XYZ file of C-alpha atoms in Angstrom:
754
model
C 211.041 89.444 144.472
C 208.068 87.903 142.541
C 205.600 89.920 140.413
C 202.476 88.817 138.408
C 201.431 90.590 135.252
C 198.301 89.968 133.086
C 198.555 90.166 129.378
C 200.515 93.259 128.371
C 200.062 95.277 131.541
C 203.217 97.036 132.849
C 201.830 97.225 136.344
C 201.843 94.022 138.331
C 198.619 92.777 139.600
C 200.213 90.926 142.479
C 203.687 91.049 144.176
C 205.579 89.141 146.895
C 208.621 90.853 148.370
C 211.213 88.555 150.027
C 214.011 91.101 150.372
C 213.567 92.291 153.871
C 212.672 89.209 155.760
C 209.259 87.556 155.731
C 207.416 87.856 152.405
C 205.252 90.863 151.904
C 202.132 90.357 149.705
C 200.597 93.127 147.674
C 197.611 93.013 145.295
C 196.322 95.563 142.920
C 193.537 97.539 144.331
C 190.092 96.594 143.119
C 187.835 93.613 142.733
C 190.550 91.314 141.457
C 192.731 92.049 144.459
C 190.092 90.788 146.816
C 189.825 87.472 145.005
C 193.571 86.764 144.393
C 196.250 85.513 146.809
C 199.580 83.729 146.444
C 200.222 80.399 148.093
C 203.875 79.636 149.115
C 204.764 76.282 150.604
C 208.179 76.522 152.271
C 208.600 72.816 152.273
C 207.810 72.534 148.591
C 208.662 75.703 146.761
C 207.524 74.201 143.494
C 203.955 74.162 144.631
C 203.819 77.909 144.908
C 200.899 79.304 142.871
C 198.519 82.249 142.467
C 194.944 81.500 143.486
C 192.059 83.442 141.936
C 188.732 82.820 143.596
C 185.401 82.977 141.744
C 186.902 83.120 138.328
C 184.948 85.298 135.925
C 184.906 85.559 132.148
C 187.172 88.622 132.216
C 189.814 86.736 134.282
C 190.756 84.871 131.149
C 194.123 85.853 129.697
C 197.937 85.242 129.754
C 199.486 85.617 133.131
C 203.293 86.283 133.409
C 205.254 85.526 136.570
C 208.582 87.494 136.926
C 211.111 86.523 139.591
C 214.029 88.806 140.356
C 217.055 87.229 142.146
C 219.851 88.939 143.946
C 222.568 86.980 142.291
C 220.803 85.427 139.354
C 219.172 86.694 136.227
C 215.448 87.485 136.243
C 213.163 84.729 135.134
C 209.705 85.012 133.493
C 207.027 82.333 133.367
C 203.824 82.590 131.328
C 200.498 80.778 132.008
C 197.390 81.040 129.788
C 194.136 80.946 131.711
C 191.087 79.785 129.744
C 187.729 80.390 131.472
C 184.864 78.024 130.505
C 181.517 79.985 130.690
C 178.378 77.861 131.325
C 175.383 78.705 129.118
C 172.146 80.284 130.375
C 169.278 78.034 131.384
C 167.657 76.560 128.308
C 164.553 78.323 126.935
C 161.869 76.648 124.800
C 159.808 78.507 122.179
C 156.626 77.468 120.363
C 156.065 77.784 116.586
C 154.958 81.381 116.986
C 158.135 82.301 118.836
C 156.513 82.605 122.188
C 158.444 81.263 125.115
C 156.878 78.319 126.827
C 156.823 78.976 130.519
C 156.288 76.169 132.889
C 156.116 72.523 132.011
C 153.051 72.559 129.683
C 153.520 73.208 126.021
C 150.389 74.106 124.172
C 147.571 73.615 123.733
C 148.098 72.436 120.226
C 145.476 71.028 117.840
C 145.314 67.490 116.672
C 146.808 67.273 113.189
C 148.835 70.438 113.661
C 152.521 70.650 112.601
C 154.641 71.417 115.671
C 157.998 73.191 115.709
C 159.710 73.576 119.090
C 163.003 75.444 119.681
C 165.358 75.005 122.651
C 167.871 77.819 123.139
C 170.909 77.897 125.518
C 172.648 81.248 125.117
C 175.850 82.601 126.708
C 177.941 79.443 126.898
C 181.669 79.388 126.194
C 182.575 77.373 124.442
C 179.119 76.724 122.884
C 177.375 73.701 124.377
C 175.671 70.780 122.654
C 171.833 71.154 122.635
C 169.608 68.080 122.133
C 165.873 67.027 122.180
C 164.849 63.742 123.767
C 161.561 61.843 124.081
C 162.184 59.376 126.784
C 165.520 57.804 125.947
C 165.238 58.611 122.278
C 167.182 61.580 121.012
C 165.072 63.376 118.466
C 167.459 66.195 117.489
C 170.936 67.605 118.402
C 172.894 70.771 117.683
C 176.693 70.683 118.121
C 178.549 73.763 119.351
C 175.455 75.780 118.969
C 172.942 77.499 121.162
C 169.629 76.508 119.513
C 168.112 73.125 118.718
C 164.763 72.736 116.968
C 162.424 69.749 116.712
C 159.713 69.396 114.039
C 156.740 67.137 114.706
C 154.449 67.011 111.638
C 150.677 66.381 111.945
C 150.339 65.779 115.625
C 148.418 62.621 116.299
C 146.168 61.819 119.219
C 149.026 59.741 120.688
C 151.121 62.877 121.198
C 148.675 64.168 123.777
C 150.516 64.218 127.124
C 153.885 63.294 125.620
C 156.950 64.542 127.579
C 159.821 66.135 125.616
C 163.222 67.049 127.132
C 165.766 69.649 126.047
C 169.370 68.824 127.172
C 172.228 71.397 127.135
C 175.727 69.892 127.533
C 178.579 72.470 127.967
C 182.254 71.214 128.088
C 183.614 70.319 131.519
C 180.210 71.167 133.020
C 177.176 69.213 134.053
C 174.440 69.135 131.442
C 171.275 71.255 131.918
C 167.798 69.737 131.274
C 164.337 71.237 130.578
C 161.228 69.016 130.303
C 157.809 69.965 128.869
C 154.502 68.091 128.404
C 152.551 68.414 125.141
C 148.973 69.570 125.672
C 146.866 68.557 122.690
C 143.238 69.430 121.824
C 141.491 66.507 120.168
C 138.588 66.145 117.783
C 135.464 64.185 118.828
C 135.700 60.594 117.655
C 132.219 59.145 118.112
C 128.534 60.220 118.235
C 125.253 58.354 118.588
C 121.619 59.424 119.207
C 119.270 57.076 121.044
C 115.650 57.278 122.225
C 113.732 56.942 118.966
C 110.444 55.123 118.498
C 106.719 55.889 118.065
C 105.558 58.678 120.357
C 102.084 60.118 120.827
C 101.708 63.791 120.074
C 101.750 65.939 123.190
C 103.833 63.466 125.215
C 107.404 64.107 126.411
C 110.275 61.985 125.187
C 113.960 61.838 126.208
C 116.670 61.578 123.559
C 120.354 60.952 124.414
C 123.337 62.065 122.310
C 126.610 60.327 123.335
C 130.103 61.350 122.167
C 133.725 60.701 123.198
C 137.327 61.563 122.250
C 136.990 65.310 122.328
C 139.330 67.516 124.324
C 138.162 69.803 125.723
C 134.547 68.654 126.273
C 132.600 69.301 123.060
C 129.616 71.508 122.352
C 126.488 69.404 121.741
C 123.625 71.062 119.883
C 120.189 69.693 118.941
C 118.298 70.602 115.784
C 114.835 69.752 114.528
C 113.816 70.648 111.015
C 117.043 72.721 110.761
C 115.993 74.849 113.722
C 118.160 74.877 116.817
C 116.517 73.713 120.013
C 116.883 75.802 123.145
C 119.739 74.491 125.273
C 117.580 74.989 128.361
C 115.815 71.769 127.362
C 119.046 69.759 127.555
C 121.216 68.369 130.343
C 124.941 67.575 129.862
C 126.860 64.832 131.713
C 130.662 64.327 131.414
C 132.353 61.063 132.395
C 136.048 61.119 131.431
C 136.228 61.209 127.668
C 132.506 60.393 127.423
C 130.023 63.276 127.129
C 126.230 62.907 127.090
C 123.520 65.404 126.245
C 119.960 64.487 127.281
C 117.117 66.294 125.453
C 113.593 66.257 126.932
C 111.213 67.149 124.111
C 107.417 67.418 124.022
C 106.631 65.819 120.711
C 104.241 67.743 118.486
C 102.083 66.626 115.618
C 104.059 68.682 113.149
C 107.260 66.897 114.232
C 106.140 63.722 112.514
C 108.648 62.691 109.849
C 111.111 65.388 110.827
C 114.750 64.686 111.567
C 116.103 65.175 115.063
C 119.824 65.964 114.668
C 122.560 65.958 117.315
C 125.665 67.917 116.292
C 128.986 67.687 118.192
C 131.738 70.258 117.703
C 134.991 71.329 119.360
C 135.514 75.094 119.263
C 139.231 74.478 118.500
C 138.149 72.736 115.290
C 135.438 75.011 113.820
C 135.428 73.211 110.488
C 135.021 69.776 111.991
C 131.689 68.465 113.353
C 130.052 65.110 113.917
C 126.299 64.530 113.475
C 123.839 61.780 114.118
C 120.089 61.854 113.560
C 116.885 59.918 113.850
C 113.488 60.358 112.194
C 110.679 61.209 114.584
C 107.649 58.959 114.456
C 104.689 60.764 115.991
C 101.287 59.208 116.509
C 98.390 61.677 116.275
C 94.727 61.798 115.235
C 93.961 62.804 111.653
C 93.905 66.402 110.531
C 91.245 66.340 107.838
C 90.834 68.736 104.937
C 88.046 68.690 102.386
C 88.571 70.050 98.903
C 86.865 70.115 95.536
C 88.885 68.118 93.033
C 86.449 68.067 90.126
C 85.903 70.618 88.775
C 88.886 72.521 90.073
C 87.063 75.846 90.395
C 83.935 75.999 92.600
C 82.509 78.798 90.464
C 82.219 76.363 87.543
C 79.655 74.148 89.281
C 76.438 73.972 87.278
C 73.253 72.024 87.506
C 73.236 68.532 85.998
C 77.033 68.250 86.245
C 79.035 66.059 88.620
C 81.261 67.133 91.518
C 83.896 65.175 93.436
C 84.951 66.126 96.963
C 88.177 64.710 98.412
C 88.822 64.244 102.126
C 92.588 64.335 102.582
C 94.123 63.780 105.990
C 97.444 64.084 107.735
C 97.575 61.278 110.235
C 99.931 58.813 111.867
C 99.159 56.008 111.438
C 97.307 56.725 108.167
C 93.528 57.178 108.231
C 91.456 54.135 107.424
C 87.891 55.524 107.454
C 86.205 58.663 106.122
C 82.736 60.159 106.615
C 81.118 63.209 105.044
C 78.643 65.710 106.481
C 76.340 68.332 104.991
C 74.752 71.496 106.292
C 75.272 73.633 109.341
C 74.047 70.819 111.606
C 76.490 68.360 109.971
C 74.048 65.697 108.830
C 75.783 62.447 107.934
C 75.821 61.751 104.194
C 75.086 58.186 103.167
C 75.140 56.436 99.833
C 72.052 57.349 97.829
C 72.256 55.954 94.289
C 68.847 57.366 93.429
C 69.820 60.819 94.631
C 73.184 60.630 92.877
C 75.259 60.538 96.083
C 78.120 58.074 96.400
C 80.793 57.793 99.129
C 83.858 55.953 97.835
C 86.619 55.847 100.422
C 87.952 59.347 100.837
C 85.804 60.740 98.018
C 82.245 62.052 97.904
C 80.725 62.002 94.433
C 77.666 64.150 93.659
C 76.057 63.285 90.334
C 73.522 65.486 88.593
C 73.966 68.597 90.738
C 70.900 70.447 91.900
C 70.425 73.599 93.887
C 70.009 71.676 97.137
C 73.557 70.378 96.696
C 74.828 73.917 97.285
C 75.627 73.703 100.976
C 78.401 73.460 103.519
C 80.339 70.189 103.530
C 82.748 68.717 106.049
C 84.521 65.406 106.400
C 85.953 63.377 109.255
C 88.912 60.992 109.076
C 89.605 58.171 111.547
C 92.706 56.261 112.688
C 93.784 54.362 115.798
C 94.544 57.617 117.637
C 91.107 59.175 117.094
C 89.373 61.299 114.486
C 89.606 64.776 113.039
C 86.907 67.003 111.525
C 87.793 69.252 108.627
C 87.027 72.915 108.243
C 83.836 73.500 106.234
C 83.836 73.867 102.473
C 80.949 75.819 100.993
C 80.218 75.946 97.297
C 77.356 77.207 95.192
C 75.676 75.522 92.273
C 74.781 77.723 89.351
C 71.168 76.694 88.950
C 67.993 77.554 87.163
C 65.544 79.916 88.824
C 63.174 78.512 91.426
C 60.166 79.958 93.178
C 61.030 81.697 96.409
C 57.834 80.279 97.877
C 58.790 76.754 96.776
C 56.011 74.512 95.582
C 53.337 76.340 97.582
C 50.446 77.498 95.409
C 49.654 81.104 96.223
C 46.081 82.344 96.163
C 44.779 85.560 94.692
C 41.358 87.122 95.074
C 39.517 88.435 92.057
C 36.152 89.026 90.506
C 34.931 88.113 86.998
C 35.636 90.943 84.599
C 38.048 92.603 87.033
C 41.818 92.769 87.230
C 44.223 90.761 89.357
C 47.753 91.699 90.304
C 50.307 88.973 91.024
C 53.855 89.249 92.222
C 56.324 86.473 91.473
C 59.686 86.215 93.275
C 62.314 83.672 92.309
C 65.679 82.745 93.750
C 68.578 82.401 91.360
C 72.341 82.954 91.214
C 73.590 86.456 90.592
C 73.460 87.843 87.067
C 77.275 87.949 86.961
C 77.445 84.170 87.455
C 74.324 82.827 85.728
C 73.225 85.666 83.474
C 70.187 87.967 83.731
C 66.717 86.718 84.630
C 63.937 86.622 82.034
C 60.244 86.275 83.002
C 57.095 85.337 81.141
C 53.548 84.691 82.401
C 50.633 82.548 81.279
C 46.960 82.543 82.214
C 45.456 79.089 82.542
C 41.740 79.427 82.077
C 39.067 76.777 82.034
C 39.540 76.189 78.312
C 43.081 77.081 77.272
C 46.427 78.518 78.294
C 47.123 82.063 77.115
C 50.423 83.961 77.261
C 50.263 87.338 78.941
C 51.678 90.231 76.889
C 55.011 91.608 78.016
C 53.415 95.052 78.296
C 51.481 93.795 81.328
C 54.638 92.475 82.999
C 57.212 94.462 84.966
C 60.519 93.075 86.182
C 62.684 94.354 88.987
C 65.636 92.163 89.879
C 64.369 88.730 90.897
C 60.734 89.881 91.114
C 58.147 90.178 88.369
C 54.697 91.740 88.649
C 51.785 91.153 86.276
C 48.405 92.826 85.876
C 45.843 90.667 84.104
C 42.210 91.268 83.290
C 39.883 88.384 84.083
C 37.176 87.382 81.648
C 33.520 87.664 82.587
C 32.544 84.165 83.664
C 29.311 82.759 84.919
C 31.143 80.354 87.174
C 32.699 82.439 89.926
C 34.124 79.390 91.648
C 36.855 78.809 89.037
C 38.575 81.981 87.869
C 41.675 80.223 86.515
C 45.385 80.193 87.325
C 48.421 82.391 86.707
C 51.792 80.769 86.044
C 55.120 82.625 86.312
C 58.174 81.281 84.495
C 61.779 82.499 84.765
C 64.982 81.542 82.986
C 68.700 82.393 82.995
C 71.815 81.222 81.155
C 71.702 77.913 83.051
C 68.220 77.009 81.832
C 64.481 77.435 82.198
C 62.625 77.135 85.456
C 61.472 73.555 85.900
C 58.260 74.246 87.811
C 56.401 77.559 87.496
C 55.225 79.713 90.343
C 51.470 79.136 90.468
C 48.770 81.550 91.589
C 45.189 80.313 91.968
C 42.584 83.011 91.482
C 39.841 82.676 94.069
C 36.568 84.637 94.193
C 37.078 87.672 96.376
C 34.989 88.112 99.548
C 33.458 91.256 100.968
C 35.873 93.187 103.167
C 35.570 93.245 106.912
C 34.780 96.468 108.698
C 37.531 98.252 110.651
C 37.719 97.672 114.382
C 39.130 99.186 117.577
C 38.314 102.735 116.529
C 39.190 105.654 118.772
C 39.245 109.453 118.650
C 42.055 111.444 120.130
C 42.913 115.104 119.540
C 40.195 115.341 116.831
C 41.770 112.487 114.894
C 39.909 109.205 114.304
C 41.853 106.036 113.619
C 40.899 102.341 113.408
C 42.516 99.020 112.720
C 41.740 97.692 109.228
C 39.940 94.390 108.811
C 40.573 91.677 106.246
C 40.358 93.049 102.709
C 38.706 89.950 101.260
C 41.572 89.551 98.813
C 41.186 92.856 96.964
C 42.584 96.344 97.567
C 40.332 98.208 99.922
C 39.704 101.820 100.785
C 38.076 103.269 103.892
C 35.127 105.639 104.125
C 34.016 107.809 107.040
C 30.513 109.261 107.481
C 29.665 111.693 110.271
C 26.017 112.059 111.359
C 25.176 115.074 113.473
C 23.149 114.465 116.627
C 20.493 117.237 116.698
C 18.437 118.659 119.584
C 14.877 117.281 119.512
C 11.714 119.061 120.682
C 8.675 116.927 121.375
C 5.932 117.910 118.948
C 2.488 116.351 118.815
C 2.057 114.289 115.754
C 5.804 113.953 115.226
C 6.481 111.703 112.299
C 8.195 108.508 113.294
C 11.833 108.068 112.166
C 12.014 104.339 112.721
C 14.100 102.518 110.111
C 13.538 99.188 108.496
C 15.064 97.366 111.458
C 12.710 99.074 113.871
C 15.455 101.255 115.389
C 14.603 104.860 115.999
C 16.788 107.517 114.437
C 15.330 110.471 116.290
C 17.921 113.126 116.966
C 20.175 112.150 113.994
C 20.552 114.085 110.768
C 21.784 112.814 107.452
C 25.533 112.535 106.885
C 27.031 115.993 107.179
C 30.643 114.949 106.517
C 32.197 112.250 104.347
C 35.886 111.352 103.859
C 37.853 108.479 102.331
C 41.353 107.082 102.729
C 42.866 104.649 100.239
C 45.572 103.435 102.617
C 44.548 103.275 106.267
C 41.344 103.963 108.227
C 42.544 107.288 109.650
C 40.659 110.568 109.365
C 41.080 114.124 110.605
C 37.989 115.669 112.249
C 39.177 119.255 112.443
C 36.798 120.222 109.590
C 33.690 119.448 111.699
C 31.726 122.182 113.403
C 31.382 121.964 117.175
C 28.647 119.595 118.156
C 27.817 115.976 118.827
C 28.236 113.343 116.108
C 27.863 109.679 115.386
C 30.703 108.336 113.194
C 30.405 105.368 110.812
C 33.587 103.807 109.330
C 33.439 101.020 106.734
C 35.688 99.539 104.059
C 35.029 99.165 100.352
C 36.528 97.039 97.549
C 35.512 96.376 93.948
C 33.578 93.454 95.396
C 31.435 95.713 97.565
C 31.219 97.310 100.955
C 31.682 95.753 104.329
C 28.334 94.559 105.626
C 28.744 96.279 108.957
C 30.493 99.544 109.754
C 32.339 100.452 112.884
C 30.365 103.077 114.763
C 31.151 105.662 117.417
C 28.009 107.202 118.938
C 27.259 110.667 120.232
C 30.835 111.950 120.255
C 31.223 115.569 121.253
C 33.438 117.676 118.980
C 34.285 121.094 120.419
C 36.589 123.944 119.603
C 39.686 124.434 121.760
C 38.193 127.556 123.380
C 35.198 125.586 124.648
C 37.145 122.634 126.051
C 36.679 121.910 129.735
C 39.303 121.256 132.307
C 40.399 117.703 133.059
C 38.070 115.600 135.132
C 34.872 117.263 133.953
C 33.314 114.121 132.426
C 30.809 111.766 134.003
C 30.380 108.296 132.610
C 27.635 105.788 132.863
C 29.493 103.163 134.801
C 27.583 100.455 136.611
C 28.059 100.698 140.353
C 29.974 97.819 141.883
C 27.783 95.345 143.756
C 27.395 96.222 147.435
C 28.419 93.584 149.930
C 25.529 91.962 151.744
C 24.557 93.784 154.888
C 24.311 91.882 158.063
C 21.909 94.306 159.776
C 18.106 94.139 160.010
C 17.555 96.213 156.787
C 18.177 93.169 154.573
C 14.466 92.545 154.069
C 13.845 96.160 153.079
C 16.699 96.064 150.556
C 15.391 92.900 148.901
C 11.902 94.328 148.654
C 13.101 97.536 147.071
C 15.178 95.615 144.512
C 12.214 93.482 143.458
C 10.056 96.560 143.059
C 12.683 98.267 140.921
C 13.020 95.230 138.643
C 9.274 94.987 138.171
C 9.008 98.692 137.346
C 11.799 98.383 134.764
C 10.096 95.463 133.013
C 6.789 97.281 132.788
C 8.424 100.439 131.430
C 10.294 98.476 128.762
C 7.093 96.779 127.567
C 5.287 100.081 127.263
C 8.007 101.754 125.272
C 8.290 98.741 122.938
C 4.545 98.842 122.176
C 4.699 102.549 121.385
C 7.552 102.124 118.928
C 5.877 99.225 117.151
C 2.714 101.274 116.698
C 4.608 104.226 115.247
C 6.418 101.941 112.806
C 3.159 100.575 111.447
C 1.841 104.096 110.920
C 5.006 105.181 109.004
C 4.156 106.142 105.357
C 5.853 104.463 102.411
C 8.708 106.366 100.773
C 10.345 106.007 97.444
C 13.746 104.348 97.246
C 15.582 107.670 97.139
C 13.909 108.815 100.347
C 14.609 105.471 101.920
C 18.266 105.892 101.081
C 18.347 109.350 102.631
C 16.539 108.077 105.705
C 18.922 105.183 106.058
C 21.871 107.526 105.973
C 20.199 109.871 108.463
C 19.638 107.151 110.982
C 23.209 105.821 110.655
C 23.726 102.245 111.664
C 20.150 101.056 111.272
C 20.444 100.846 107.484
C 22.695 97.729 107.665
C 20.654 94.595 108.210
C 21.820 91.502 110.015
C 21.563 89.575 113.227
C 21.632 91.245 116.595
C 24.919 92.004 118.266
C 26.620 89.167 120.052
C 26.977 89.445 123.819
C 30.752 89.127 123.328
C 30.847 92.286 121.176
C 30.470 95.273 123.466
C 31.072 98.947 122.871
C 33.813 100.460 124.982
C 34.128 104.137 125.785
C 37.553 105.520 126.683
C 37.525 108.876 128.453
C 40.852 110.692 128.784
C 41.320 114.021 130.521
C 44.101 116.412 129.542
C 45.062 119.805 130.861
C 43.067 122.356 128.884
C 41.350 119.761 126.700
C 38.973 116.861 126.894
C 39.157 113.822 124.665
C 36.239 111.470 124.296
C 37.212 108.237 122.511
C 35.222 105.123 121.837
C 36.684 101.722 121.032
C 34.525 99.221 119.223
C 35.549 95.604 119.714
C 33.457 94.386 116.776
C 31.155 95.714 114.146
C 27.621 96.935 114.750
C 24.543 95.265 113.411
C 21.129 96.543 114.494
C 22.653 98.128 117.576
C 20.502 100.827 119.173
C 21.967 104.260 119.492
C 23.536 104.515 122.913
C 25.033 107.437 124.770
C 28.006 105.840 126.480
C 29.421 108.941 128.146
C 27.620 112.147 129.137
C 28.868 115.413 130.528
C 26.339 116.363 133.225
C 28.286 119.313 134.548
C 27.212 122.845 133.505
C 29.229 124.363 130.679
C 29.504 127.736 129.142
C 27.637 126.757 125.994
C 24.921 124.506 127.446
C 22.309 124.607 130.111
C 22.805 122.880 133.436
C 20.663 119.957 132.300
C 20.785 117.636 129.314
C 19.706 118.730 125.905
C 16.558 117.339 124.381
C 18.637 115.312 121.942
C 20.576 113.739 124.768
C 17.396 112.872 126.645
C 15.877 111.294 123.556
C 19.004 109.229 122.873
C 19.090 108.128 126.494
C 15.482 107.117 126.294
C 16.141 105.087 123.129
C 18.983 103.314 124.825
C 16.841 102.215 127.714
C 14.208 100.767 125.397
C 16.477 98.201 123.744
C 18.097 95.028 125.101
C 20.569 94.819 127.874
C 23.783 96.339 126.558
C 26.889 96.100 128.664
C 28.541 99.477 128.943
C 32.130 99.944 130.031
C 34.223 103.055 130.570
C 37.978 103.438 130.662
C 39.666 106.519 131.989
């Protein structure tokens, strides 16, 4: 009987019983029993052996074989079983202890120190672990499970290198694990191309080329330290070569700036490559004018010099400069006499005067064009000058009277050039006399003087007034001159009209002296025909019948305007004339037979009738033409005869008029109104005009006079022929007499406006 024991076990793990015939095999129950069986070769008993399939680590031990014989002592045989355990598959770890899965190790950075570990755990006995690069063994660990390799400062050549870890257990086939080094590389090369002169406003392409970087680098463009938008660039990659193309519209301000291309790999943040080029931009000049001497414009004074500089920013540099003056930019040329000199980019003004204070500009030229500067305006602190320039002003005066002159000068402000000081002189026919300061008033830049003229026999030369002013800059070079001319008589007012019991006229020329205006109102009285009536013909032969002496007088020192509300209701003739120290106007403005009524007696609108000539009738084509012509001739003849008769009657009455003393003559002249002013007869171009306006509840009768009256007969230009509450249905005697007088003198054109 044969029994197998393992180590110190008392129970057999396997038995073979030969006692009862054929051998009977028995194995311990369990996993081992399924893998073990005994092999007995009858022909060769020595080859008998126990077979254990799929040997495991725990199968290792000392096995004892016991054989019991029937007639022999028991024998024991011992066999030590050593189980060799293969290691686990090798594992590779990076420097951070992370397992490298797959065949790629990395990425690692160029220049980095690399430490790789290969581990083969679980082997028995421990295997040999080695690192190989190609056929070269780099490192080995005997009877160990881990082998490390240290590669200092990885170079570019290590990129893509294959490393192999080999595990060699005893009696077993070696195990191998291969990895490839993935290495990130720095860029090696950079160059920017595309430079050269470029006109402003044109587009230009610049190319930045780099190689050697893994992965592809970042390429950034900068101009004047400012990053350019990447949308303006285009990137092309060809193997290790990378290009960035920048399309840039060159600007004037880019001239002289540096265009920089910067290449960087994000795995190497502290490492960049740069290349640059200086931009050369061609553009027209940008001109700027400035005052270089003196530095401060407020220090410019008369008689000093000033230097203006025209500086320009241009590419290529400016080669020509011109200067302009005034708002209309008049070209300035060399004028040695006037103290103007243009020397290159400088304008020199010598001996400054007030006219040099203006706006200046300059223009610079180069091959690309020209540029005009912004204007520069400066003031020159100057002496006072007459506001009227060199024009001699005229004053009107009379010997022994007073003249008033007003002198205005232009000068810098008192803050810049000091206060103004005035003094006056009177230049007579014999000498020059200063005028006392008490006769002079000053207000700002204006001075007024009142000076009494001497009594001279020669009225043609009344002398001159001279006004002088000075400030901190100096005295006025040329005085303001006033020539005193003999004053003339004033002109009478014109275009008089009455509206709402208010008379107003337009003043005439004052003759050079202050004038005032005088109104006289002559009442038109009713006249009864009495035998032996004394003639009222004046010295011009114009009848004043129906007129009284002046019943109302008024004056106005400013304008010819007068209120008539103080007059009693009635009909009046108004005389308006002007008066100066020289005398009265020779002719007054006159308004004849104007009705002044109270508001309670006013008529309704449309109650006036005017003497308006009828429009000429068109020629009739019927048989009454001969009768019409005959009647017209008869009417003309009758009119001529009537006029002659009336003229003879008036002349006879004038001759019979008794002589009066001067005082009576004066009263008579005033009573007859306009006839007291002598002169030539009225011109046909000067016609009286009557304006009739109707208003609700009131009636306004206005007369406009287009000239002045001289020897004009009294004329009723508008008559109310309708019955009124205060008059009879017919005309009054005064109206009839005035109408009769009108018919007896010359043809007067009468016009009515409504």
